[in-house]
Short mmCIF file of C-alpha atoms in Angstrom, two decimals:
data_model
loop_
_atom_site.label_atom_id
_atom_site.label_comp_id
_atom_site.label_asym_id
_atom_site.label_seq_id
_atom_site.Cartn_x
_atom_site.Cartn_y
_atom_site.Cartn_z
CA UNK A 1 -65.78 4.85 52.52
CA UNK A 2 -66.83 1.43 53.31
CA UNK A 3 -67.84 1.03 57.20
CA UNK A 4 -66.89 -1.96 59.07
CA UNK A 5 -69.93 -4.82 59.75
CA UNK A 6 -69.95 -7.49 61.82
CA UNK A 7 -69.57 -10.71 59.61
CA UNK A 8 -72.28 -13.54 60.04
CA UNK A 9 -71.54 -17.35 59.95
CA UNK A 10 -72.76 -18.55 56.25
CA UNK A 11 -74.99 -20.36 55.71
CA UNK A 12 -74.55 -24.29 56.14
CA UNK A 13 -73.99 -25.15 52.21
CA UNK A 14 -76.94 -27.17 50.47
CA UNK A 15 -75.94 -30.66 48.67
CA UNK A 16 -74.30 -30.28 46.04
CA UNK A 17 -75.92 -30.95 42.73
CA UNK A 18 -74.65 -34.48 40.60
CA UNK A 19 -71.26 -33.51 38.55
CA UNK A 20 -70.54 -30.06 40.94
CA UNK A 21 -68.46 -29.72 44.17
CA UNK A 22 -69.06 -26.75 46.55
CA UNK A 23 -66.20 -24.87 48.79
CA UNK A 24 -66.88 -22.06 50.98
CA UNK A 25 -65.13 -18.96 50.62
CA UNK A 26 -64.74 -15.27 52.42
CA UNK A 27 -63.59 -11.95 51.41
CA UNK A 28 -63.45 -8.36 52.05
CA UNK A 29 -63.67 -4.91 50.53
CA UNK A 30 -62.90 -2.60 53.03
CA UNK A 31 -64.12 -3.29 56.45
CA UNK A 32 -67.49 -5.67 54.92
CA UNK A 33 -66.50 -9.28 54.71
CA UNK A 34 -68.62 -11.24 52.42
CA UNK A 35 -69.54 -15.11 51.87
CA UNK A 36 -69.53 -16.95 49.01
CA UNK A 37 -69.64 -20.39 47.56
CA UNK A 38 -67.29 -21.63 44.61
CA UNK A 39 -68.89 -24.41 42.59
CA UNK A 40 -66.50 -26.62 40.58
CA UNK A 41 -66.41 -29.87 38.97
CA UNK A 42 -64.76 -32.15 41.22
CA UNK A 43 -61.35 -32.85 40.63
CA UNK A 44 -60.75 -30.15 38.45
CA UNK A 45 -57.16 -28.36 37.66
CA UNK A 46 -55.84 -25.30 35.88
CA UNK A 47 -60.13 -24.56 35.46
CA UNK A 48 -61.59 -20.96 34.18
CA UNK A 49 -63.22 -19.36 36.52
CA UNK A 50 -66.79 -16.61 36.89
CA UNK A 51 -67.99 -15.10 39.50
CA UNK A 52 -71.68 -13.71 39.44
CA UNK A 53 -72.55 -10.60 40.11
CA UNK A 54 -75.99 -10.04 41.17
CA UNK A 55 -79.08 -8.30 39.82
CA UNK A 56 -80.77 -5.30 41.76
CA UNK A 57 -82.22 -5.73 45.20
CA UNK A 58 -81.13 -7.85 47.82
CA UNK A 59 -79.86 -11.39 47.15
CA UNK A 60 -77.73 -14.61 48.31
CA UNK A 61 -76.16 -17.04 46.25
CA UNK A 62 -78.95 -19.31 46.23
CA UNK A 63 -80.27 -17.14 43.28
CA UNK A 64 -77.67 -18.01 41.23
CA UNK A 65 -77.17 -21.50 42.25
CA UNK A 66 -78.86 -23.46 39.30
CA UNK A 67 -76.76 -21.63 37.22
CA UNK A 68 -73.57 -22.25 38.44
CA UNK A 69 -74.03 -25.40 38.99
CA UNK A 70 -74.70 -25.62 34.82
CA UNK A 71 -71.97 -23.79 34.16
CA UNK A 72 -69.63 -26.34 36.97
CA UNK A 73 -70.55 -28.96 34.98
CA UNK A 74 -69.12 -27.61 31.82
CA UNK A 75 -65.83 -27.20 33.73
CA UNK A 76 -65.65 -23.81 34.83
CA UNK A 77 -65.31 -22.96 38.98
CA UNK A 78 -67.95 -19.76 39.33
CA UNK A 79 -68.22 -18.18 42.47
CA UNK A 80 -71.65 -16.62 44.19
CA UNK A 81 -71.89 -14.98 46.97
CA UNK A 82 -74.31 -13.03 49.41
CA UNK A 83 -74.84 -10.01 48.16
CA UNK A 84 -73.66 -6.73 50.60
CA UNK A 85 -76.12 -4.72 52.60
CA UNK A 86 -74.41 -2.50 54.30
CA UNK A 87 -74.10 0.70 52.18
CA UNK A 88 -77.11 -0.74 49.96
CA UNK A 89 -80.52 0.22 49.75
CA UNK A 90 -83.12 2.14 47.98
CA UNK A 91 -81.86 5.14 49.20
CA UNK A 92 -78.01 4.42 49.19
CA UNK A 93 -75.94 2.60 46.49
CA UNK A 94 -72.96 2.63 44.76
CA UNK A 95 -71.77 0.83 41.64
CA UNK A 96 -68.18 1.72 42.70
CA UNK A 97 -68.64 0.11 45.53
CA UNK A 98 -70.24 -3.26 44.06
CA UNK A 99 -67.64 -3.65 41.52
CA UNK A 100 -64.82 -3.65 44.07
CA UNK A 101 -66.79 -6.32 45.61
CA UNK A 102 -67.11 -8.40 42.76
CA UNK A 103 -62.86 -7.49 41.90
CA UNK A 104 -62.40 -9.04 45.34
CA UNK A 105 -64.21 -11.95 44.84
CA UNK A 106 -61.69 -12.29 41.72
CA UNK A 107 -58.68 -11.83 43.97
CA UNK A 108 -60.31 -14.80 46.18
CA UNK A 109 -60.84 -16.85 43.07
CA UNK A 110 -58.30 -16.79 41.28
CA UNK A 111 -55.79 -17.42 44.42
CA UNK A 112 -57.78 -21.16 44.52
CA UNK A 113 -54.74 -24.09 43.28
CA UNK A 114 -57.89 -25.77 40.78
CA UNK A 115 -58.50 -22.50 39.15
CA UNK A 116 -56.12 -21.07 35.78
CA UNK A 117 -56.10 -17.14 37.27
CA UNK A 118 -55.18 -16.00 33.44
CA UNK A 119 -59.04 -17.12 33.14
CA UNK A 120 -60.80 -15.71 35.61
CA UNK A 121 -64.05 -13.25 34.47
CA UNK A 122 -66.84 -11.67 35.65
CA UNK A 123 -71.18 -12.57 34.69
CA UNK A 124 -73.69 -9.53 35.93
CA UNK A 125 -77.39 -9.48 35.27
CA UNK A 126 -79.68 -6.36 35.02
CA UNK A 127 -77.70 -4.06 37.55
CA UNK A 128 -74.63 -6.73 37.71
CA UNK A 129 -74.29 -5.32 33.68
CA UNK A 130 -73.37 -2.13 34.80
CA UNK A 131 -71.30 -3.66 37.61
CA UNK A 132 -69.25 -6.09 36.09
CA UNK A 133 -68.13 -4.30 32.95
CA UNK A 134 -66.74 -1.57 35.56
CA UNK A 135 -65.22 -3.91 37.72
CA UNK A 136 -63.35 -5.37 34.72
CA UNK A 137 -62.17 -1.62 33.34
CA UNK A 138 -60.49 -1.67 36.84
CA UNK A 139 -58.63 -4.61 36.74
CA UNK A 140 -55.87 -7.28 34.35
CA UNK A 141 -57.53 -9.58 36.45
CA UNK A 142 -60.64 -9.64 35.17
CA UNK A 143 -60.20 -11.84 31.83
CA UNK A 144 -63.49 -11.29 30.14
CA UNK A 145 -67.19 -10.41 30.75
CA UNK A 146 -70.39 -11.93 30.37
CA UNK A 147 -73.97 -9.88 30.99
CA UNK A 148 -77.10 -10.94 30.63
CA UNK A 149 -79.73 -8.02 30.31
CA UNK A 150 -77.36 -5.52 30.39
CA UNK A 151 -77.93 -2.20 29.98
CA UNK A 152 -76.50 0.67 27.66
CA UNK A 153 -78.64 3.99 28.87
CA UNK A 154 -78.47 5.09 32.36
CA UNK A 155 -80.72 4.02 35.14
CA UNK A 156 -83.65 6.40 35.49
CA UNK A 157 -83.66 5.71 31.80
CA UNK A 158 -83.99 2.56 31.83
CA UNK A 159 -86.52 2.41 34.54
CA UNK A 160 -88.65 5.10 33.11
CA UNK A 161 -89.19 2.38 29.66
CA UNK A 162 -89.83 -0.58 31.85
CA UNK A 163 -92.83 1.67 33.83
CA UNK A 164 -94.33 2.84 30.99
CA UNK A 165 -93.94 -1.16 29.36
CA UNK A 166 -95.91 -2.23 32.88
CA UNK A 167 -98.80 1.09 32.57
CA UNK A 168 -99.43 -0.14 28.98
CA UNK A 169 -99.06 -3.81 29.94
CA UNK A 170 -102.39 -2.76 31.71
CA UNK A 171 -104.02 -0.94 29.30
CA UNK A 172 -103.15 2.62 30.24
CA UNK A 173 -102.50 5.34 27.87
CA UNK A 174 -102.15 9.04 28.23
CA UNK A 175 -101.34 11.39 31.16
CA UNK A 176 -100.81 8.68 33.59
CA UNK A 177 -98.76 7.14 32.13
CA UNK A 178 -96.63 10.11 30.78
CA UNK A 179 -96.74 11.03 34.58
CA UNK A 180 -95.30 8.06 35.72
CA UNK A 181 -92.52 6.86 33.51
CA UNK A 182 -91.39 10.78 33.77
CA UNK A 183 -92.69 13.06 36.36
CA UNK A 184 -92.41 10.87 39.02
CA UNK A 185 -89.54 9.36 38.26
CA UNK A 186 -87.71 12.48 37.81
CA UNK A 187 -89.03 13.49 41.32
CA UNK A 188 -87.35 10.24 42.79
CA UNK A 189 -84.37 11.11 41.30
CA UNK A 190 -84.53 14.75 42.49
CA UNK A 191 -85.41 13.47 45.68
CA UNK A 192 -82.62 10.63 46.57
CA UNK A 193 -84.59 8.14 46.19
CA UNK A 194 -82.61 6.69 42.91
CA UNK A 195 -79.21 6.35 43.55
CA UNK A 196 -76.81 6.49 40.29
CA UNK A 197 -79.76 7.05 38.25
CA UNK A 198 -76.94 9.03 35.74
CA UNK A 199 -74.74 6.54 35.92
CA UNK A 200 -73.35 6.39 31.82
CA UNK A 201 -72.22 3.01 31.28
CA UNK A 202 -70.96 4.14 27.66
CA UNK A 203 -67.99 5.07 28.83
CA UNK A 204 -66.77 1.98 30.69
CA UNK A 205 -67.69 -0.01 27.72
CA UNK A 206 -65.36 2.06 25.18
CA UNK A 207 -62.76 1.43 27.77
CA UNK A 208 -63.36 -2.38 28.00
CA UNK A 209 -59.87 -3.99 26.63
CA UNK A 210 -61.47 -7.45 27.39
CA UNK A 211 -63.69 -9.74 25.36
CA UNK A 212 -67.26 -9.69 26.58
CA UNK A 213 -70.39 -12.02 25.90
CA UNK A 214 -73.66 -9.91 26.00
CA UNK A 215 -77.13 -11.86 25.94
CA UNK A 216 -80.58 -10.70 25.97
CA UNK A 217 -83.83 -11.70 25.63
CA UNK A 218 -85.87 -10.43 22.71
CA UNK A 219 -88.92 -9.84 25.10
CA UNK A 220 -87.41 -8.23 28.17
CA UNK A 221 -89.66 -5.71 29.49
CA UNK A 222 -86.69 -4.08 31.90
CA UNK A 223 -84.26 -3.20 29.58
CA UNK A 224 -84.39 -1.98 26.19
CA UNK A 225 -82.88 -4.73 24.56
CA UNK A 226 -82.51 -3.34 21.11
CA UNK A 227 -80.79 -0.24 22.79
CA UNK A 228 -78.51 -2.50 24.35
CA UNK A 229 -77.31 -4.49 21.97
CA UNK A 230 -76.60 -1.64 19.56
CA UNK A 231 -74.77 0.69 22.11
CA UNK A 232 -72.86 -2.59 22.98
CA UNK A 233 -71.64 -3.60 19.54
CA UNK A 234 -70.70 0.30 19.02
CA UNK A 235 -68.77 0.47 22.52
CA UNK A 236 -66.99 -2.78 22.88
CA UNK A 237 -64.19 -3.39 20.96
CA UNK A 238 -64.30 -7.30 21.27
CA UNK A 239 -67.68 -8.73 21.41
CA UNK A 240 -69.75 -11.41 21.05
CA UNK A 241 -73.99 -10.08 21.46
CA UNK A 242 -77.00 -12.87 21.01
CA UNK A 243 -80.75 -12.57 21.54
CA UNK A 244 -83.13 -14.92 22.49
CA UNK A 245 -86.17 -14.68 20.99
CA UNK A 246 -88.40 -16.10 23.91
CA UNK A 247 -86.81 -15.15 26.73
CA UNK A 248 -87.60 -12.06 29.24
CA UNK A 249 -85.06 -10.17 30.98
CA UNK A 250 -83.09 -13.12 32.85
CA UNK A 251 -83.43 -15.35 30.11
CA UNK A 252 -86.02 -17.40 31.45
CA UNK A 253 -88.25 -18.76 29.20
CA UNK A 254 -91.42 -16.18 28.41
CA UNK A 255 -94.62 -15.78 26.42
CA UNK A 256 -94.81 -11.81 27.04
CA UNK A 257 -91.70 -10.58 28.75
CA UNK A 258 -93.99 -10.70 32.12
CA UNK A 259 -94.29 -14.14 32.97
CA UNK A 260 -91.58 -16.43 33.86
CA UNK A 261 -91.54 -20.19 32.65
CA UNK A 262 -89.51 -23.05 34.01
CA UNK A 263 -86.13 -23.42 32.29
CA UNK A 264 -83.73 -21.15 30.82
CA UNK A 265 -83.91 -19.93 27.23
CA UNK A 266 -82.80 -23.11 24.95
CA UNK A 267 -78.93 -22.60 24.25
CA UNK A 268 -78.05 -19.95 26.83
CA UNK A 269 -76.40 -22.18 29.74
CA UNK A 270 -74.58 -23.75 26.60
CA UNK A 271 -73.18 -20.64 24.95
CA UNK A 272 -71.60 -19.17 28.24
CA UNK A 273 -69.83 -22.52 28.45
CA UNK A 274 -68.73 -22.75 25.17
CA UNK A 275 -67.58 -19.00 24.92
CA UNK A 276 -66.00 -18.99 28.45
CA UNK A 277 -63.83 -22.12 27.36
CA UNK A 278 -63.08 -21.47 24.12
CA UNK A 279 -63.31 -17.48 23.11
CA UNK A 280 -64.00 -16.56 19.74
CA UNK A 281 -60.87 -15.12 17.65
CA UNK A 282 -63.75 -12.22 16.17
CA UNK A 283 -66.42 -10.39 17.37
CA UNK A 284 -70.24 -11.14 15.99
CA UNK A 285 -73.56 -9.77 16.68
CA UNK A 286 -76.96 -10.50 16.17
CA UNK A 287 -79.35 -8.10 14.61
CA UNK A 288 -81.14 -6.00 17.40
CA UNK A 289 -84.18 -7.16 18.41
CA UNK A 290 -87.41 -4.68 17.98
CA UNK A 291 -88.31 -2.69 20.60
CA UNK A 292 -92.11 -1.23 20.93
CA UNK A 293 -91.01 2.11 21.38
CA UNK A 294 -87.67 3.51 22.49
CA UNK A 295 -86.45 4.68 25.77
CA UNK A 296 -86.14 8.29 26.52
CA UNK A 297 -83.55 10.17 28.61
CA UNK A 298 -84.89 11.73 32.10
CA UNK A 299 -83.50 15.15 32.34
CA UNK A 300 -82.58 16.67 35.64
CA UNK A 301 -85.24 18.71 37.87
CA UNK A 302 -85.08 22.62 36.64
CA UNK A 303 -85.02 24.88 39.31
CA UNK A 304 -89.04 25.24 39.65
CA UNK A 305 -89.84 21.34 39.78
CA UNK A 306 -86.89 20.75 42.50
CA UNK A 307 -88.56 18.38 45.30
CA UNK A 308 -88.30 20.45 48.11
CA UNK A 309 -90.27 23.34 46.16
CA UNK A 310 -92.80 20.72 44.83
CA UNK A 311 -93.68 19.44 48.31
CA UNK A 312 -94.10 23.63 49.58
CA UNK A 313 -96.90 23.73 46.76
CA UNK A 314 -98.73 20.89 48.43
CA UNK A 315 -98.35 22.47 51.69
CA UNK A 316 -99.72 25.63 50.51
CA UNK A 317 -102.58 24.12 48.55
CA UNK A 318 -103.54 21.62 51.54
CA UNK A 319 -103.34 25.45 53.64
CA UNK A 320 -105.39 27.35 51.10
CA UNK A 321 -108.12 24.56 50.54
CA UNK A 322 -109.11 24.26 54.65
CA UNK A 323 -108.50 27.91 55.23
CA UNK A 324 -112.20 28.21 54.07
CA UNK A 325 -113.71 25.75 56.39
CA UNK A 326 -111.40 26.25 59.32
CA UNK A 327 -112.45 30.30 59.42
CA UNK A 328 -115.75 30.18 58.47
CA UNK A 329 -117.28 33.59 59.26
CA UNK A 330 -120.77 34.59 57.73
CA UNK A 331 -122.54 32.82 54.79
CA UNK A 332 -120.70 30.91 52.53
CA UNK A 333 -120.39 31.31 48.97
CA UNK A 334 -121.55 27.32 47.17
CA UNK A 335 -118.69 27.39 44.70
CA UNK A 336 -115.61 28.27 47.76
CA UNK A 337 -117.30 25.10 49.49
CA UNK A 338 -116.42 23.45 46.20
CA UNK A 339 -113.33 24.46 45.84
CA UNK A 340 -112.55 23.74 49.12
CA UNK A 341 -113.73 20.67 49.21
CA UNK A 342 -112.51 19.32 45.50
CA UNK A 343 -109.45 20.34 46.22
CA UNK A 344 -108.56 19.11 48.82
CA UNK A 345 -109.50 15.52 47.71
CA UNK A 346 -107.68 16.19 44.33
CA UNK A 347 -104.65 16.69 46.20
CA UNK A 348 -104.48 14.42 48.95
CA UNK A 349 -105.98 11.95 46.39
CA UNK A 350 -103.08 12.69 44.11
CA UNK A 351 -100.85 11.67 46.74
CA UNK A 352 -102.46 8.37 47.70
CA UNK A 353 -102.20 7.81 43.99
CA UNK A 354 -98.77 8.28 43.53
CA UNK A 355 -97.52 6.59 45.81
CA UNK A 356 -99.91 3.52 44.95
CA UNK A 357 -98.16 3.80 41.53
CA UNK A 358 -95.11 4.01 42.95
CA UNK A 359 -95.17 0.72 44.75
CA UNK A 360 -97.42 -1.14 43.03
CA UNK A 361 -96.17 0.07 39.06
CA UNK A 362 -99.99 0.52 38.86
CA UNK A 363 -101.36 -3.19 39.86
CA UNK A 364 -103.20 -1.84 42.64
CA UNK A 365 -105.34 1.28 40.73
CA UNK A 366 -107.94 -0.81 39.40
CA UNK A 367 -110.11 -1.23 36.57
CA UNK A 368 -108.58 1.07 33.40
CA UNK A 369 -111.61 3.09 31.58
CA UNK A 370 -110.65 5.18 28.61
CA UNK A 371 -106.84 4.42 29.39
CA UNK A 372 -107.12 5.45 32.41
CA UNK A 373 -107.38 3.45 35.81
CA UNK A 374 -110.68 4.46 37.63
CA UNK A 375 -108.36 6.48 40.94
CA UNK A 376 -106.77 8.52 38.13
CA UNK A 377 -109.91 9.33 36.20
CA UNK A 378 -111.84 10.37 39.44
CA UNK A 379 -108.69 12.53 39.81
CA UNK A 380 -108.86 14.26 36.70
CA UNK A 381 -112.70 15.07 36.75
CA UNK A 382 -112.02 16.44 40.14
CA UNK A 383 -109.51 18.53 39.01
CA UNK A 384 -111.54 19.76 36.78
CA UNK A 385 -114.16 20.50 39.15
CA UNK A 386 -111.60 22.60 41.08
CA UNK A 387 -110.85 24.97 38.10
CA UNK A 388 -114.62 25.71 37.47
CA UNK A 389 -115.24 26.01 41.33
CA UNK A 390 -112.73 28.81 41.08
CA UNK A 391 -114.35 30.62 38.20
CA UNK A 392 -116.99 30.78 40.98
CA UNK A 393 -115.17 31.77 43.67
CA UNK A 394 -112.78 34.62 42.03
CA UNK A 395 -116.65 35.96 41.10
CA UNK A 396 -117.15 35.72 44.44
CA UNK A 397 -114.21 37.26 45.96
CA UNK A 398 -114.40 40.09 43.67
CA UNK A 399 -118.09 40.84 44.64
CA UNK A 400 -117.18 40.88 48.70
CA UNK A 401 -113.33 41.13 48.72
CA UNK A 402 -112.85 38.60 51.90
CA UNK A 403 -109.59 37.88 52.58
CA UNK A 404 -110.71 33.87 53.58
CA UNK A 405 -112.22 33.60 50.12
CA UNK A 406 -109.23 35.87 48.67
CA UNK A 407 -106.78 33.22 50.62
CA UNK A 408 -108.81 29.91 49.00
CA UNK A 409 -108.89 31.65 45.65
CA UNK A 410 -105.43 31.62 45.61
CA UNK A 411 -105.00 28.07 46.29
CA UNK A 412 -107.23 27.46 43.46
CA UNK A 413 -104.90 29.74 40.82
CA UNK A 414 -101.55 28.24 42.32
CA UNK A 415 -103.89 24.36 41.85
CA UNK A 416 -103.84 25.13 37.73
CA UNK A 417 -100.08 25.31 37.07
CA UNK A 418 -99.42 22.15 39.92
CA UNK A 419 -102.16 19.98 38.34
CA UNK A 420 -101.22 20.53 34.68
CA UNK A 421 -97.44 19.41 35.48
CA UNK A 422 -98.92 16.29 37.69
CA UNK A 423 -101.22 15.15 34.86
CA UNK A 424 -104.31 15.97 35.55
CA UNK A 425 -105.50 18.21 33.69
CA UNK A 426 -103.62 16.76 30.83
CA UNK A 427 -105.17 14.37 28.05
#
């Protein structure tokens, strides 16, 4: 269900580029009324018409501006608008939800007297690919599709390859990196923080009875292009699927898939013009484009890694580790005040880690040694330390039988299992 916001004025429209017209528009899904701008060439009748759905994250039409206004002056009428935020965030989304947006921003399109509503379709980008085709599977109105770094695996999928893509970017290799384009993300997902991470966009395509224009870039770094493509050429019935061989993930021009040149890819602004006015009568593909390595699906949480379980085990090892200190009674044994004290940085370490990688993607760890950024390697070595220090103190314990070493020796057993499915005692 869709709660009820109060609507804001829009925003007074910028000028309007040479060759484009502008005309403000509103519409609602449910009790959320939205704001848009349709962009036209002046003194245009019986026109096509796209509207643009957005990309992940929070945006206004501005951020598609420069491209409708390309696409105005190759006489189509494409509508942006402010992207919702009510009912959107990292913690809450729906892709339901969006695509009934983006149908009624159809409706309010195609009721316009300069637009031809037999001709009406629908552009996404990144998350707008899995919108859009869906949005279309609901509705006749919906006359074709166009995405542009569309995606053909599911979410946590395709956000576990674009981590690891980042890691290595950087020069990490190994545990880390396994930990964080899996582990972690896995743990978002078990914990809510990833909403529609399963969402299979196979389906929808198979169901498509629409012709749709996919584009990529053959260096995008977000999506798995080469995945793409193929599941898109297998899926769609009618379909027309081009790379570009320098362009990242929103077809801006690239040398690496990272950075982000001025301009478009050459051709791209051109194309959707072209097909939008005048649809091929087959469908064509271009070859997939290489990939370094391919994406993996991100199985659900088994019962013992669930989130709520995983942050008990931190609990209890943060309890076990300053037990020790806390009760002191009587000499101390040297290798419980290393265990102790190793584990609890390892673990509270491990946290500050994670969630550096987290929001970051690992541009805030540091120099990388052995593969490794410097934070994680400490982290290992430390870990390691823990595991000797409790060699020590199980000799220890078994020698005087205390219950505070028996209580910190058990922190250090239940530390083993937890640090080998973290990473760090892992290669």
């Amino acid at each position: 269900m869709i709660l009820a916001v109060t609507a804001l004025a829009p925003p007074a429209p910028p000028a309007s580029a040479a060759g484009v017209t502008g005309g403000e528009v509103t519409f609602t899904n449910g009790g959320v009324t939205l704001h848009g701008t349709v962009v036209a060439p002046p003194g245009g009748t019986k026109l096509p018409g796209l509207v643009m759905v957005h990309g992940s994250g929070a945006h206004s039409r501005e951020d598609y501006r420069d491209q409708a206004e390309a696409f105005a002056r190759q006489g189509i009428a494409t509508l942006i608008y402010d992207k919702r935020t009510e009912g959107y965030s990292q913690f809450e989304r729906s892709y339901s939800t969006l695509a009934d947006d983006a149908l009624a921003a159809v409706g309010a399109l195609r009721k316009r007297p300069e637009i031809d509503p037999a001709r009406v379709g629908v552009w996404g980008l990144s998350e707008g690919g899995w919108v859009a085709p869906l949005a279309a599977s609901r509705s006749a109105d919906v006359a074709f599709v166009v995405t542009v770094g569309a995606n053909g695996v599911k979410p946590a999928q395709q956000q576990a390859w674009a981590i690891e893509n980042q890691l290595r970017r950087l020069g990490m290799d190994g545990s880390v990196v396994r930990t964080a384009s899996s582990t972690m993300v896995r743990q978002l997902v078990g914990g809510g923080v990833f909403p529609e991470a399963y969402y299979d966009p196979v389906p929808v395509l198979k169901s498509l009875r629409r012709p749709v224009l996919g584009l990529w870039g053959a260096k995008d770094v977000l999506t798995p292009p080469g995945e793409a493509l193929r599941i898109f050429g297998e899926s769609v019935a009618d379909h027309t699927l081009r790379v570009f061989p320098d362009a990242q993930h929103q077809l801006r021009r690239t040398t690496d898939g990272f950075d982000k040149l001025p301009g478009y890819a050459p051709g791209y602004l051109e194309l959707v013009g072209s097909w939008v006015n005048h649809p091929p009568a087959a469908s064509s593909a271009d070859a997939p484009p290489a990939q370094d390595r391919p994406s993996v699906e991100i199985a659900p949480l088994r019962w013992y890694e669930a989130t709520w379980l995983q942050l008990a085990v931190v609990a209890l090892l943060l309890v076990a580790f300053a037990w020790y200190p806390l009760f002191r009674r009587g000499p101390a044994a040297r290798p419980a005040r290393w265990l102790s004290a190793a584990g609890l940085l390892a673990v509270l370490g491990f946290l500050a880690v994670d969630v550096l990688i987290q929001l970051t993607m690992g541009r805030s760890l540091g120099p990388v040694v052995l593969g490794r950024p410097l934070p994680w390697l400490a982290l290992q070595l430390l870990s390691a330390g823990v595991v000797a220090a409790a060699i020590g103190t199980a000799v220890a314990w078994w020698r005087r039988r205390s219950l505070r070493l028996g209580v910190l020796l058990a922190g250090g057993v239940l530390f083993v299992p937890w640090a080998l499915y973290w990473g760090l005692l892992n290669v």
